[in-house]
């Protein structure tokens, strides 16, 4: 069901489905969205310092009435905060905005060259001190992971990357699976751009579901943690209603066949922010 979890290599349980809040405005918009999501059964929220809505996320969580220990909260260290001391400070600032005593998952948002190893040492320290239950990365390619792991004492538990039917990330998924790094899909719906695709519409019609639900089901059947975003209550609920149908192996393969290595977001080897 909606609260099913994957167990990370360090034993921490992480929900397969989470609620993403990129571009959701701080204040009422994010408060209402988070409350609606938690009411719909989501237990995992994905925010970031860069989303400027950690304060509203905290309010939504508080007003949801669901106990802290039943939630899984992710935030991320932003590029301009990378480095050892600055990451430690950025973490404390995020925790204050989020009103949290401990965090479930802290991610390096982007692999900033020359900095991500120092950033990682800060995450390792916070993890060892019990402030963060799991530490991971985002937008890391295989070569970034290899480089990080040459010096790391703790390996990343999660890699959150752009992943959807036009960018199925086969090599990275194989690599992460071999290293017990859980893959998490950002922009799973291609930022809403994939929902008109005829194949997805055809499969959706067959099951009486929506194209968004077909994509999210494809994530789950592939062992991919997924974090769709919406601020529309009906869509928030729709995106969590994934447990009354199952794609056939052939349908999963057909969806894999849509891959074009197409990104809607930035290339992790060439970003300038
Ligand atoms: P998404 O792929 O989740 O698409 C969201 C958009 O799709 C919505 O704004 C809406 O327009 C549409 N949509 C959602 N549900 C729908 C439905 N049921 N029917 C029709 N349309 C629907 O895009 P996203 O927000 O970019 O990605 C999801 C989350 O991933 C973000 O909120 C954020 O938490 C995370 N993310 C992380 C990074 C990173 O660098 N780590 C980058 C981008 C996003």
Coordinates of C-alpha atoms and ligand atoms in Angstrom, one line a residue:
X1 CA 0.0 0.0 0.0
X2 CA 0.9 3.7 0.0
X3 CA 3.1 3.3 3.1
X4 CA 5.1 0.4 1.9
X5 CA 8.8 0.8 2.5
X6 CA 12.1 -0.2 1.0
X7 CA 14.9 -1.0 3.5
X8 CA 18.1 0.9 2.8
X9 CA 21.4 -0.9 3.2
X10 CA 21.8 0.5 6.7
X11 CA 18.5 -0.9 7.8
X12 CA 16.5 2.4 7.7
X13 CA 13.0 2.0 6.1
X14 CA 12.1 4.5 3.5
X15 CA 8.6 4.8 1.8
X16 CA 8.5 3.8 -1.9
X17 CA 6.2 6.8 -2.5
X18 CA 7.0 10.3 -1.4
X19 CA 5.6 13.8 -1.9
X20 CA 7.8 16.3 -3.8
X21 CA 7.4 20.0 -3.1
X22 CA 9.7 21.7 -5.6
X23 CA 8.2 24.9 -6.8
X24 CA 5.4 24.8 -4.2
X25 CA 5.2 28.2 -2.5
X26 CA 6.1 28.6 1.1
X27 CA 3.1 29.5 3.3
X28 CA -0.4 28.4 2.6
X29 CA 0.3 26.6 -0.7
X30 CA 2.9 24.2 0.8
X31 CA 1.1 23.9 4.1
X32 CA -2.1 22.7 2.4
X33 CA -0.3 20.5 0.0
X34 CA 1.6 18.7 2.7
X35 CA -1.5 18.3 4.8
X36 CA -3.5 16.9 1.9
X37 CA -0.6 14.5 1.0
X38 CA -0.3 13.2 4.6
X39 CA -4.1 12.8 4.8
X40 CA -4.0 10.8 1.5
X41 CA -1.5 8.4 3.2
X42 CA 1.9 9.7 2.0
X43 CA 4.5 9.5 4.9
X44 CA 7.5 10.8 3.0
X45 CA 8.1 14.4 2.1
X46 CA 10.9 15.6 -0.2
X47 CA 12.0 19.2 0.2
X48 CA 15.3 21.1 -0.1
X49 CA 16.9 24.3 1.2
X50 CA 16.7 25.5 -2.3
X51 CA 13.0 25.1 -2.5
X52 CA 12.5 27.9 0.1
X53 CA 9.6 26.1 1.7
X54 CA 11.0 24.2 4.7
X55 CA 9.1 26.4 7.1
X56 CA 5.8 25.7 5.5
X57 CA 6.6 22.0 5.2
X58 CA 7.1 22.0 9.0
X59 CA 3.8 23.7 9.5
X60 CA 2.0 21.2 7.3
X61 CA 3.5 18.4 9.2
X62 CA 2.6 19.9 12.5
X63 CA -1.0 20.5 11.5
X64 CA -1.3 17.0 10.0
X65 CA -1.2 15.6 13.5
X66 CA 0.8 12.5 12.3
X67 CA 3.6 11.6 14.7
X68 CA 7.1 12.5 13.8
X69 CA 8.3 9.0 14.0
X70 CA 5.8 7.9 11.4
X71 CA 7.1 10.4 8.8
X72 CA 10.2 10.2 6.6
X73 CA 11.6 13.7 5.9
X74 CA 14.2 14.5 3.2
X75 CA 16.0 17.7 2.7
X76 CA 19.1 18.7 0.7
X77 CA 22.2 20.8 1.1
X78 CA 22.3 23.5 -1.5
X79 CA 25.3 24.1 -3.8
X80 CA 26.4 27.4 -2.3
X81 CA 26.5 25.8 1.1
X82 CA 28.8 22.9 0.1
X83 CA 32.1 22.5 2.0
X84 CA 32.6 21.0 5.5
X85 CA 31.8 23.8 8.0
X86 CA 29.2 25.5 5.7
X87 CA 27.3 22.2 5.4
X88 CA 27.2 21.7 9.1
X89 CA 25.7 25.2 9.4
X90 CA 23.3 24.7 6.6
X91 CA 22.1 21.5 8.2
X92 CA 21.3 23.3 11.5
X93 CA 19.5 26.1 9.6
X94 CA 17.3 23.5 7.7
X95 CA 16.6 21.7 11.0
X96 CA 15.4 24.9 12.6
X97 CA 13.1 25.7 9.7
X98 CA 11.8 22.1 9.6
X99 CA 11.4 22.1 13.4
X100 CA 13.0 18.7 13.6
X101 CA 15.3 17.0 16.1
X102 CA 16.5 14.5 13.6
X103 CA 16.3 14.1 9.9
X104 CA 15.5 10.9 8.0
X105 CA 17.5 11.6 4.8
X106 CA 20.0 14.4 3.9
X107 CA 21.1 14.6 0.3
X108 CA 23.9 16.5 -1.5
X109 CA 21.7 18.3 -4.0
X110 CA 24.2 18.4 -6.9
X111 CA 27.8 17.1 -7.3
X112 CA 29.6 20.5 -7.0
X113 CA 33.2 19.8 -8.3
X114 CA 35.9 20.1 -5.7
X115 CA 33.4 20.4 -2.9
X116 CA 31.2 17.3 -2.6
X117 CA 33.8 15.3 -0.7
X118 CA 34.1 17.9 2.0
X119 CA 30.3 18.1 2.1
X120 CA 30.1 14.3 2.4
X121 CA 32.4 14.3 5.4
X122 CA 30.0 16.7 7.1
X123 CA 27.1 14.4 6.3
X124 CA 29.1 11.4 7.7
X125 CA 29.7 13.3 11.0
X126 CA 26.0 14.2 11.3
X127 CA 25.0 10.7 10.6
X128 CA 27.5 9.3 13.2
X129 CA 26.1 11.7 15.7
X130 CA 22.6 10.4 15.2
X131 CA 21.2 13.6 13.7
X132 CA 20.5 12.0 10.3
X133 CA 19.2 8.4 9.9
X134 CA 20.4 8.1 6.3
X135 CA 22.7 10.1 4.1
X136 CA 22.7 10.2 0.3
X137 CA 23.3 12.1 -2.9
X138 CA 21.3 13.6 -5.8
X139 CA 22.3 14.0 -9.4
X140 CA 25.3 11.8 -9.1
X141 CA 26.5 10.0 -12.2
X142 CA 28.4 6.7 -11.9
X143 CA 31.8 8.6 -12.1
X144 CA 30.7 10.9 -9.2
X145 CA 29.7 7.9 -7.1
X146 CA 33.0 6.1 -7.8
X147 CA 35.0 9.2 -6.9
X148 CA 33.0 9.8 -3.7
X149 CA 33.4 6.3 -2.6
X150 CA 37.2 6.3 -2.9
X151 CA 37.3 8.5 0.1
X152 CA 34.0 8.0 1.9
X153 CA 33.8 5.9 5.1
X154 CA 30.0 5.6 4.7
X155 CA 28.6 5.0 1.3
X156 CA 25.5 6.8 0.1
X157 CA 22.2 5.1 0.9
X158 CA 20.2 6.9 -1.8
X159 CA 20.8 8.5 -5.2
X160 CA 18.0 10.8 -6.3
X161 CA 18.1 11.5 -10.0
X162 CA 15.9 12.6 -12.9
X163 CA 14.2 9.4 -14.0
X164 CA 11.0 8.9 -16.1
X165 CA 10.0 6.9 -19.2
X166 CA 12.1 9.2 -21.5
X167 CA 15.2 8.9 -19.2
X168 CA 15.2 5.4 -17.8
X169 CA 18.8 5.6 -16.5
X170 CA 19.5 1.9 -17.1
X171 CA 23.3 2.0 -16.4
X172 CA 23.0 4.1 -13.3
X173 CA 20.3 1.9 -12.0
X174 CA 22.4 -1.2 -12.5
X175 CA 25.4 0.4 -10.9
X176 CA 23.4 1.5 -7.8
X177 CA 21.6 -1.8 -7.5
X178 CA 25.0 -3.5 -7.4
X179 CA 26.2 -1.2 -4.7
X180 CA 22.9 -1.3 -2.7
X181 CA 22.3 2.4 -3.3
X182 CA 18.5 3.0 -3.5
X183 CA 17.5 4.9 -6.7
X184 CA 14.9 7.6 -6.2
X185 CA 13.2 9.3 -9.2
X186 CA 12.8 13.0 -9.4
X187 CA 10.4 14.5 -12.0
X188 CA 8.9 11.0 -12.3
X189 CA 6.1 12.5 -14.4
X190 CA 8.6 14.4 -16.6
X191 CA 7.2 17.6 -14.9
X192 CA 3.8 16.8 -16.4
X193 CA 5.2 16.5 -20.0
X194 CA 4.7 12.8 -20.4
X195 CA 1.0 12.4 -19.7
X196 CA -0.2 12.8 -23.2
X197 CA 1.9 9.9 -24.5
X198 CA -0.3 7.5 -26.6
X199 CA 1.3 4.4 -25.1
X200 CA 0.8 5.6 -21.5
X201 CA -2.8 6.6 -22.4
X202 CA -3.5 3.3 -23.9
X203 CA -2.2 1.3 -20.9
X204 CA -4.0 3.7 -18.5
X205 CA -7.3 3.2 -20.4
X206 CA -6.9 -0.6 -20.1
X207 CA -6.8 -0.4 -16.3
X208 CA -9.1 2.5 -15.8
X209 CA -6.2 4.5 -14.4
X210 CA -4.4 7.7 -15.4
X211 CA -1.1 8.0 -17.3
X212 CA 0.4 9.5 -14.2
X213 CA -0.6 6.4 -12.2
X214 CA 0.9 4.1 -14.9
X215 CA 4.2 5.9 -14.7
X216 CA 4.3 5.8 -10.9
X217 CA 3.3 2.1 -11.0
X218 CA 6.2 1.5 -13.5
X219 CA 8.5 3.1 -10.9
X220 CA 7.3 0.9 -8.1
X221 CA 7.5 -2.3 -10.1
X222 CA 11.1 -1.4 -11.0
X223 CA 12.2 -0.9 -7.4
X224 CA 12.4 2.9 -7.8
X225 CA 11.4 5.3 -5.0
X226 CA 9.3 8.0 -6.5
X227 CA 8.2 11.5 -5.4
X228 CA 5.6 13.0 -7.6
X229 CA 4.6 16.6 -7.0
X230 CA 1.2 18.3 -7.3
X231 CA -0.7 21.0 -5.5
X232 CA -4.1 19.9 -6.7
X233 CA -5.8 17.8 -4.0
X234 CA -7.4 15.4 -6.4
X235 CA -4.0 14.7 -8.2
X236 CA -2.2 14.4 -4.9
X237 CA -4.6 11.6 -4.0
X238 CA -4.6 10.1 -7.5
X239 CA -0.8 9.8 -7.4
X240 CA -1.0 7.7 -4.2
X241 CA -3.7 5.4 -5.6
X242 CA -1.4 2.9 -7.2
X243 CA -2.2 -0.4 -5.5
X244 CA -5.2 -1.8 -7.3
X245 CA -3.5 -2.7 -10.6
X246 CA -0.3 -4.2 -11.9
X247 CA 1.5 -3.7 -15.2
X248 CA 2.4 -6.8 -17.1
X249 CA 6.1 -7.6 -17.8
X250 CA 5.4 -6.8 -21.4
X251 CA 3.9 -3.3 -20.5
X252 CA 6.9 -2.6 -18.3
X253 CA 9.1 -3.4 -21.3
X254 CA 7.0 -1.2 -23.7
X255 CA 7.4 1.7 -21.3
X256 CA 11.2 1.1 -21.1
X257 CA 11.2 1.3 -24.9
X258 CA 10.1 5.0 -24.7
X259 CA 13.6 6.0 -23.4
X260 CA 15.2 8.8 -25.4
X261 CA 17.8 9.8 -22.8
X262 CA 15.9 13.0 -22.7
X263 CA 16.3 15.4 -19.7
X264 CA 13.9 18.1 -18.7
X265 CA 16.3 19.2 -15.9
X266 CA 20.0 20.0 -15.9
X267 CA 22.8 17.6 -16.9
X268 CA 24.8 16.7 -13.7
X269 CA 28.0 17.0 -15.7
X270 CA 27.2 20.5 -16.9
X271 CA 25.1 22.6 -14.6
X272 CA 25.9 26.2 -13.6
X273 CA 24.1 26.9 -10.3
Ligands
LIG1 P1 6.9 15.8 -11.5 O1 7.4 14.9 -12.6 O2 6.5 15.2 -10.2 O3 5.6 16.6 -12.2 C1 4.8 17.4 -11.5 C2 3.8 18.1 -12.4 O4 3.1 17.2 -13.1 C3 2.8 18.9 -11.6 O5 3.3 20.3 -11.4 C4 1.6 18.9 -12.5 O6 1.7 19.9 -13.5 C5 1.7 17.5 -13.2 N1 1.0 16.5 -12.5 C6 1.2 15.9 -11.3 N2 0.4 14.9 -11.0 C7 -0.5 14.9 -12.0 C8 -1.6 14.1 -12.3 N3 -2.0 13.1 -11.5 N4 -2.3 14.3 -13.5 C9 -1.9 15.3 -14.3 N5 -0.8 16.1 -14.1 C10 -0.1 15.9 -13.0 O7 7.9 17.0 -11.4 P2 8.8 17.7 -10.3 O8 8.1 18.5 -9.3 O9 9.9 18.3 -11.0 O10 9.5 16.4 -9.5 C11 8.9 15.8 -8.4 C12 9.8 16.1 -7.2 O11 11.2 15.7 -7.4 C13 10.0 17.6 -6.9 O12 8.8 18.2 -6.3 C14 11.2 17.6 -5.9 O13 10.8 17.2 -4.7 C15 12.0 16.5 -6.6 N6 13.1 17.1 -7.5 C16 14.4 17.0 -7.2 C17 15.4 17.5 -8.0 C18 16.8 17.3 -7.6 O14 17.7 18.0 -8.2 N7 17.1 16.5 -6.6 C19 15.0 18.2 -9.2 C20 13.7 18.3 -9.5 C21 12.7 17.8 -8.7

